[in-house]
Tab-separated table of C-alpha atoms (C1' of nucleotides) in Angstrom:
chain	number	residue	atom	x	y	z
A	1	MET	CA	98.378	87.506	94.965
A	2	PHE	CA	98.994	86.811	91.585
A	3	PHE	CA	102.409	85.420	90.523
A	4	LEU	CA	102.919	85.436	86.665
A	5	LYS	CA	106.191	87.105	86.227
A	6	GLU	CA	106.280	87.672	82.376
A	7	LEU	CA	102.571	88.057	81.553
A	8	PRO	CA	101.242	85.763	79.078
A	9	THR	CA	101.246	88.268	76.342
A	10	ARG	CA	100.126	88.222	72.905
A	11	GLN	CA	102.136	85.353	71.660
A	12	MET	CA	100.685	83.078	74.282
A	13	LEU	CA	97.289	84.376	74.221
A	14	GLU	CA	97.222	84.110	70.472
A	15	VAL	CA	97.637	80.078	70.757
A	16	TYR	CA	94.841	80.066	73.345
A	17	LYS	CA	92.571	82.217	71.098
A	18	LYS	CA	92.933	79.657	68.440
A	19	ARG	CA	91.778	76.871	70.882
A	20	PHE	CA	89.021	78.990	72.400
A	21	PRO	CA	88.141	81.747	69.865
A	22	ASP	CA	85.563	83.204	72.084
A	23	MET	CA	88.254	84.735	74.136
A	24	LYS	CA	88.398	88.352	74.184
A	25	MET	CA	92.150	88.908	74.023
A	26	ASP	CA	92.281	92.669	74.906
A	27	THR	CA	89.869	92.145	77.877
A	28	VAL	CA	91.768	89.455	79.326
A	29	GLU	CA	95.025	91.155	78.795
A	30	SER	CA	93.997	94.203	80.594
A	31	ALA	CA	92.658	92.088	83.521
A	32	LEU	CA	95.958	90.191	83.690
A	33	ARG	CA	97.775	93.535	83.608
A	34	LEU	CA	95.465	94.629	86.437
A	35	LEU	CA	96.183	91.747	88.754
A	36	ARG	CA	99.873	91.825	87.979
A	37	GLN	CA	100.140	95.547	89.088
A	38	ALA	CA	98.140	95.042	92.063
A	39	SER	CA	100.219	92.225	93.305
A	40	LEU	CA	103.445	94.139	92.733
A	41	LEU	CA	102.026	96.996	94.821
A	42	LEU	CA	100.771	94.593	97.362
A	43	ARG	CA	104.147	93.200	97.646
A	44	ILE	CA	105.585	96.529	98.148
A	45	LEU	CA	102.963	97.598	100.854
A	46	ASP	CA	103.269	94.130	102.609
A	47	ALA	CA	107.060	94.731	102.718
A	48	TYR	CA	106.458	98.229	104.196
A	49	PHE	CA	103.858	96.843	106.590
A	50	THR	CA	106.285	94.066	107.836
A	51	LYS	CA	108.903	96.654	108.618
A	52	HIS	CA	106.413	98.417	111.077
A	53	ASP	CA	105.181	95.181	112.656
A	54	LEU	CA	101.761	95.341	110.951
A	55	SER	CA	100.237	93.756	107.994
A	56	GLN	CA	97.416	94.808	105.323
A	57	LEU	CA	94.601	93.620	107.885
A	58	ARG	CA	96.267	94.958	110.912
A	59	PHE	CA	96.789	98.328	109.198
A	60	LEU	CA	93.419	98.434	107.585
A	61	ILE	CA	91.765	97.692	111.131
A	62	LEU	CA	93.603	100.882	112.592
A	63	VAL	CA	92.237	102.816	109.709
A	64	VAL	CA	88.770	101.885	109.977
A	65	LEU	CA	88.737	102.585	113.607
A	66	ASP	CA	90.487	105.999	112.967
A	67	ARG	CA	88.459	107.138	110.414
A	68	GLU	CA	85.107	106.775	112.284
A	69	ILE	CA	84.148	110.299	112.846
A	70	ASP	CA	81.179	110.221	115.365
A	71	ARG	CA	82.490	107.604	117.747
A	72	ASP	CA	85.720	106.668	119.044
A	73	TRP	CA	84.786	102.804	119.117
A	74	LEU	CA	83.364	100.025	116.996
A	75	MET	CA	81.963	96.789	117.538
A	76	ALA	CA	84.176	93.817	116.315
A	77	SER	CA	81.349	92.903	114.043
A	78	GLU	CA	81.131	96.312	112.696
A	79	VAL	CA	84.737	96.382	112.015
A	80	ALA	CA	84.450	93.037	110.164
A	81	ALA	CA	81.568	94.555	108.146
A	82	ARG	CA	83.962	97.226	106.642
A	83	LEU	CA	86.465	94.929	105.762
A	84	ASP	CA	86.224	91.850	103.742
A	85	VAL	CA	87.514	89.258	105.953
A	86	SER	CA	86.105	86.283	107.584
A	87	ARG	CA	84.850	86.660	111.171
A	88	PRO	CA	87.424	83.987	112.793
A	89	VAL	CA	90.479	85.950	111.325
A	90	MET	CA	88.947	89.255	112.479
A	91	ALA	CA	88.629	87.660	115.933
A	92	ARG	CA	92.328	86.518	115.829
A	93	THR	CA	93.606	89.618	114.501
A	94	LEU	CA	91.898	91.906	116.958
A	95	LYS	CA	93.388	89.780	119.684
A	96	THR	CA	96.919	90.313	118.643
A	97	LEU	CA	96.523	93.846	118.282
A	98	SER	CA	95.029	93.914	121.591
A	99	ASP	CA	98.175	92.041	122.867
A	100	ASP	CA	100.304	94.615	121.225
A	101	LYS	CA	98.469	97.530	122.910
A	102	LEU	CA	97.258	98.980	119.728
A	103	LEU	CA	93.569	98.770	120.887
A	104	ASP	CA	91.240	97.950	123.820
A	105	PHE	CA	88.329	95.858	124.259
A	106	ASP	CA	85.199	97.060	126.257
A	107	GLU	CA	81.987	95.532	127.063
A	108	HIS	CA	78.790	96.690	125.466
A	109	ASP	CA	76.410	98.212	128.001
A	110	THR	CA	73.194	96.445	126.952
A	111	ASP	CA	74.505	93.631	124.545
A	112	GLY	CA	76.220	90.844	126.402
A	113	ARG	CA	77.782	89.476	123.430
A	114	ALA	CA	79.411	92.372	121.808
A	115	LYS	CA	82.713	93.696	122.111
A	116	LEU	CA	83.653	97.416	121.735
A	117	ILE	CA	86.839	97.947	119.827
A	118	ARG	CA	88.810	101.413	120.604
A	119	LEU	CA	92.305	102.454	119.332
A	120	THR	CA	94.750	103.149	121.997
A	121	SER	CA	96.925	106.102	121.814
A	122	LYS	CA	99.566	103.816	121.016
A	123	GLY	CA	97.206	102.429	118.165
A	124	ARG	CA	96.555	105.924	116.993
A	125	TRP	CA	100.240	107.072	117.315
A	126	THR	CA	101.364	104.017	115.148
A	127	LEU	CA	98.825	104.747	112.621
A	128	HIS	CA	99.941	108.144	112.122
A	129	GLU	CA	103.257	107.340	111.842
A	130	VAL	CA	102.877	104.618	109.290
A	131	LEU	CA	100.435	106.751	107.056
A	132	PRO	CA	102.713	109.211	105.606
A	133	GLY	CA	105.145	106.289	104.291
A	134	TYR	CA	102.204	104.470	103.037
A	135	TYR	CA	101.116	107.245	100.997
A	136	ARG	CA	104.732	107.639	99.705
A	137	GLU	CA	105.035	103.740	98.804
A	138	ILE	CA	101.917	103.906	96.870
A	139	GLU	CA	103.038	107.279	94.879
A	140	GLN	CA	106.325	105.869	93.997
A	141	PHE	CA	104.752	102.879	92.786
A	142	MET	CA	102.223	104.728	90.738
A	143	VAL	CA	104.927	106.953	89.330
A	144	SER	CA	107.424	104.021	88.348
A	145	SER	CA	104.858	101.867	86.762
A	146	GLN	CA	103.350	104.687	84.667
A	147	ASP	CA	104.170	103.219	81.504
A	148	GLY	CA	103.728	99.643	82.206
A	149	GLY	CA	106.931	98.837	84.401
A	150	THR	CA	108.885	96.481	82.162
A	151	PRO	CA	110.595	98.206	79.240
B	1	MET	CA	94.353	90.474	99.247
B	2	PHE	CA	92.994	93.768	99.956
B	3	PHE	CA	89.772	94.112	102.006
B	4	LEU	CA	88.314	97.574	102.348
B	5	LYS	CA	84.868	97.111	101.240
B	6	GLU	CA	83.842	100.776	100.762
B	7	LEU	CA	86.959	102.534	99.618
B	8	PRO	CA	88.378	105.428	101.880
B	9	THR	CA	86.983	107.658	99.320
B	10	ARG	CA	87.362	111.452	99.112
B	11	GLN	CA	85.754	112.411	102.275
B	12	MET	CA	88.342	110.306	104.462
B	13	LEU	CA	91.402	111.229	102.077
B	14	GLU	CA	90.454	114.931	102.621
B	15	VAL	CA	90.924	114.455	106.276
B	16	TYR	CA	94.362	112.649	105.990
B	17	LYS	CA	95.181	115.371	103.243
B	18	LYS	CA	94.955	118.075	105.897
B	19	ARG	CA	97.224	116.044	108.205
B	20	PHE	CA	99.616	114.854	105.382
B	21	PRO	CA	99.334	117.601	102.781
B	22	ASP	CA	102.080	115.933	100.704
B	23	MET	CA	99.795	113.208	99.682
B	24	LYS	CA	98.578	113.120	96.216
B	25	MET	CA	94.959	112.287	96.419
B	26	ASP	CA	94.098	111.317	92.907
B	27	THR	CA	97.267	109.106	92.797
B	28	VAL	CA	96.439	107.435	95.952
B	29	GLU	CA	92.794	107.045	95.119
B	30	SER	CA	93.558	105.439	91.898
B	31	ALA	CA	95.843	102.756	93.468
B	32	LEU	CA	93.208	101.856	95.949
B	33	ARG	CA	90.835	101.501	93.219
B	34	LEU	CA	93.410	99.121	91.464
B	35	LEU	CA	93.852	97.030	94.495
B	36	ARG	CA	89.950	96.964	95.285
B	37	GLN	CA	89.396	95.784	91.609
B	38	ALA	CA	92.258	93.157	91.724
B	39	SER	CA	90.957	91.920	95.038
B	40	LEU	CA	87.507	91.308	93.666
B	41	LEU	CA	88.468	89.553	90.802
B	42	LEU	CA	90.855	87.503	92.763
B	43	ARG	CA	88.157	86.301	94.942
B	44	ILE	CA	86.085	85.290	91.798
B	45	LEU	CA	89.092	83.548	90.141
B	46	ASP	CA	89.934	81.687	93.615
B	47	ALA	CA	86.270	80.729	93.858
B	48	TYR	CA	86.302	79.323	90.651
B	49	PHE	CA	89.630	77.383	90.834
B	50	THR	CA	88.258	75.841	94.105
B	51	LYS	CA	85.347	74.660	92.224
B	52	HIS	CA	87.855	72.619	90.019
B	53	ASP	CA	90.215	71.605	92.870
B	54	LEU	CA	92.683	74.033	91.881
B	55	SER	CA	94.341	77.441	93.289
B	56	GLN	CA	96.069	80.333	91.495
B	57	LEU	CA	99.247	78.885	91.931
B	58	ARG	CA	98.279	75.366	90.841
B	59	PHE	CA	96.604	76.818	88.056
B	60	LEU	CA	99.643	78.967	86.961
B	61	ILE	CA	101.946	75.874	87.181
B	62	LEU	CA	99.818	74.173	84.500
B	63	VAL	CA	99.809	77.353	82.388
B	64	VAL	CA	103.379	77.757	82.555
B	65	LEU	CA	104.207	73.951	81.783
B	66	ASP	CA	101.528	73.954	78.896
B	67	ARG	CA	102.680	77.009	77.217
B	68	GLU	CA	106.191	75.914	76.722
B	69	ILE	CA	106.439	75.637	73.163
B	70	ASP	CA	109.650	73.746	72.426
B	71	ARG	CA	109.763	71.308	75.144
B	72	ASP	CA	107.021	69.279	77.214
B	73	TRP	CA	108.895	69.746	80.471
B	74	LEU	CA	110.548	72.282	82.761
B	75	MET	CA	113.006	71.846	85.774
B	76	ALA	CA	111.472	72.616	89.066
B	77	SER	CA	113.519	75.928	89.227
B	78	GLU	CA	112.699	77.220	86.005
B	79	VAL	CA	108.754	76.921	86.858
B	80	ALA	CA	109.726	78.763	90.010
B	81	ALA	CA	111.591	81.387	88.029
B	82	ARG	CA	108.595	82.179	85.746
B	83	LEU	CA	106.194	82.353	88.868
B	84	ASP	CA	106.804	84.953	91.561
B	85	VAL	CA	106.525	82.269	94.382
B	86	SER	CA	109.192	81.043	96.992
B	87	ARG	CA	110.926	77.841	96.335
B	88	PRO	CA	109.661	75.967	99.364
B	89	VAL	CA	106.037	76.774	98.330
B	90	MET	CA	106.779	75.713	94.884
B	91	ALA	CA	108.262	72.477	95.683
B	92	ARG	CA	105.225	71.712	98.082
B	93	THR	CA	102.534	72.631	95.359
B	94	LEU	CA	104.386	70.475	92.717
B	95	LYS	CA	104.285	67.638	95.248
B	96	THR	CA	100.657	67.737	95.701
B	97	LEU	CA	100.075	68.441	91.845
B	98	SER	CA	101.950	65.107	91.484
B	99	ASP	CA	99.837	63.488	94.014
B	100	ASP	CA	96.851	64.495	92.068
B	101	LYS	CA	98.358	62.929	89.060
B	102	LEU	CA	98.441	66.449	87.086
B	103	LEU	CA	102.062	66.133	86.425
B	104	ASP	CA	105.110	63.925	86.704
B	105	PHE	CA	108.665	64.138	87.946
B	106	ASP	CA	111.592	62.845	86.202
B	107	GLU	CA	115.359	62.761	86.556
B	108	HIS	CA	117.695	64.900	84.710
B	109	ASP	CA	120.060	63.160	82.726
B	110	THR	CA	123.299	64.808	83.872
B	111	ASP	CA	122.140	66.881	86.861
B	112	GLY	CA	121.637	64.861	89.825
B	113	ARG	CA	119.886	67.583	91.889
B	114	ALA	CA	117.448	68.504	89.144
B	115	LYS	CA	113.787	67.421	88.739
B	116	LEU	CA	111.970	67.496	85.502
B	117	ILE	CA	108.414	68.460	85.410
B	118	ARG	CA	105.843	67.219	83.030
B	119	LEU	CA	102.228	67.665	82.635
B	120	THR	CA	100.385	64.387	82.552
B	121	SER	CA	97.499	63.988	80.106
B	122	LYS	CA	95.340	64.477	83.076
B	123	GLY	CA	97.193	67.777	83.761
B	124	ARG	CA	96.792	69.013	80.117
B	125	TRP	CA	93.164	67.945	79.966
B	126	THR	CA	92.164	69.641	83.326
B	127	LEU	CA	93.798	72.790	82.165
B	128	HIS	CA	91.924	72.711	78.978
B	129	GLU	CA	88.584	72.063	80.634
B	130	VAL	CA	89.408	75.077	82.881
B	131	LEU	CA	90.635	77.479	80.696
B	132	PRO	CA	87.361	78.551	78.897
B	133	GLY	CA	85.518	79.210	82.234
B	134	TYR	CA	88.567	80.982	83.240
B	135	TYR	CA	88.341	83.492	80.492
B	136	ARG	CA	84.703	83.745	80.899
B	137	GLU	CA	84.918	84.799	84.627
B	138	ILE	CA	87.438	87.579	83.652
B	139	GLU	CA	85.344	88.852	80.788
B	140	GLN	CA	82.319	89.008	83.103
B	141	PHE	CA	84.083	90.727	85.817
B	142	MET	CA	85.692	93.167	83.336
B	143	VAL	CA	82.238	94.062	81.791
B	144	SER	CA	80.404	94.322	85.042
B	145	SER	CA	83.052	96.641	86.678
B	146	GLN	CA	83.123	98.671	83.634
B	147	ASP	CA	81.800	101.748	85.334
B	148	GLY	CA	83.128	101.379	88.691
B	149	GLY	CA	81.176	98.715	90.072
B	150	THR	CA	79.076	99.879	92.916
B	151	PRO	CA	76.232	102.117	91.675
C	1	DG	C1'	141.997	67.261	92.302
C	2	DG	C1'	140.471	69.337	96.362
C	3	DA	C1'	138.663	73.412	98.687
C	4	DT	C1'	135.041	76.927	97.655
C	5	DG	C1'	131.178	78.818	96.222
C	6	DA	C1'	126.669	78.524	93.796
C	7	DT	C1'	122.481	76.145	92.584
C	8	DA	C1'	118.345	72.764	93.360
C	9	DG	C1'	115.411	71.307	96.369
C	10	DT	C1'	113.919	70.211	101.026
C	11	DT	C1'	112.594	70.742	106.027
C	12	DA	C1'	110.978	73.207	109.988
C	13	DG	C1'	108.267	76.630	111.917
C	14	DC	C1'	105.576	80.974	111.562
C	15	DA	C1'	101.571	84.169	109.702
C	16	DT	C1'	97.549	84.837	107.856
C	17	DG	C1'	93.937	83.501	104.761
C	18	DA	C1'	89.503	80.057	104.615
C	19	DT	C1'	85.030	76.772	106.558
C	20	DA	C1'	82.577	74.060	109.695
C	21	DA	C1'	80.833	73.734	113.793
C	22	DC	C1'	80.186	75.586	118.306
C	23	DC	C1'	78.209	78.657	122.695
C	24	DA	C1'	75.723	82.252	124.380
C	25	DA	C1'	72.977	86.101	124.201
C	26	DA	C1'	69.335	88.862	121.641
C	27	DT	C1'	65.114	88.957	118.911
C	28	DA	C1'	60.869	87.513	117.009
C	29	DG	C1'	56.318	85.189	116.789
C	30	DG	C1'	52.935	82.348	118.354
D	1	DC	C1'	56.440	83.238	127.933
D	2	DC	C1'	58.564	80.406	125.557
D	3	DT	C1'	60.456	78.048	121.574
D	4	DA	C1'	63.015	79.249	117.319
D	5	DT	C1'	66.006	81.891	114.793
D	6	DT	C1'	69.546	85.309	114.343
D	7	DT	C1'	73.568	87.421	115.710
D	8	DG	C1'	78.249	87.877	117.807
D	9	DG	C1'	82.051	85.672	118.872
D	10	DT	C1'	85.410	81.608	119.234
D	11	DT	C1'	87.466	77.120	118.547
D	12	DA	C1'	89.409	73.516	115.466
D	13	DT	C1'	91.242	72.394	111.440
D	14	DC	C1'	93.041	73.292	106.898
D	15	DA	C1'	95.314	75.820	102.814
D	16	DT	C1'	98.923	78.555	101.409
D	17	DG	C1'	102.019	82.267	101.546
D	18	DC	C1'	106.781	83.274	103.776
D	19	DT	C1'	111.939	82.823	105.804
D	20	DA	C1'	115.829	80.612	107.635
D	21	DA	C1'	118.423	76.823	107.654
D	22	DC	C1'	119.728	72.359	105.820
D	23	DT	C1'	121.616	68.389	102.275
D	24	DA	C1'	123.154	67.287	98.118
D	25	DT	C1'	125.283	68.089	93.726
D	26	DC	C1'	127.411	70.774	90.432
D	27	DA	C1'	130.975	74.370	88.721
D	28	DT	C1'	135.217	77.159	89.583
D	29	DC	C1'	139.583	77.733	90.146
D	30	DC	C1'	143.967	77.526	92.320
DNA sequence: GGATGATAGTTAGCATGATAACCAAATAGG
DNA sequence: CCTATTTGGTTATCATGCTAACTATCATCC
């Protein structure tokens, strides 16, 4: 997350520009705007997920499992490969999702190490219940920040 | 942070579009691109900060203290007000920064509750040492992701 | 001037991210 | 075949975010 409430803005960047003349003000400014925008949206989405007993990662795991077209399962390592998260975090989160009955573990036929992950019907149902509101939050945010947000 | 490595993309969004016709595909797609971009940049910056024994928040606290023009101190609550972070996290982080001698606490003359926060010279030095590389990382990222990143 | 409420900061406990180090199973190469 | 490496997953430990609930001080206002 990124936290600066009032972006550094011209004035401050000018000061640093004097000290570090190489800095490209416009580029830096738009990068900071990008980070600020994203962190605002992330807060909104996190709040939305929390209401539904989910989190970014929990939600994305469901999405990744649901969007698989040719199979109804993935190996844990495949889930991890599709999401940019460390393996221990993945393991822990899969465990809590399984505790909550949103997904099931199964054994691999031929690979004794692997675990197959499958959405339960509760998992699929939860995802489909959450998705419309997710899109709505995103759209509202994008509209409301059309002009830059703060007047 | 946002983690989807391969963005959902048209194909997947189309599927959801069928199920949730209200969804505005272009808006959602650009929001997801925003989140993805920001999380990539955040990773880069976090890695950079870690190298210098800093973090997003530790860095931003230094920035906020340094950019104050008319004073060389802020109350802890003022620092918190400029950064979008909860007070307990602020307190803890200020403590570790003080342990690392990057800033000092002082008492307020008239308000017995308040703490004055001041950059030490080590703090100011650290910040100025880190800033050029910080801008460089940002600029490199912005250039390299000009076209969307993945080929 | 004493109750009442607001503000500054801390403590306790939880969630969720990371690394390092580990075990067990599979694979590769001689 | 048998060692050596890679791969799948877990455990332990830490960092850093949060909320709820607390203390202490200040401000208000009757």
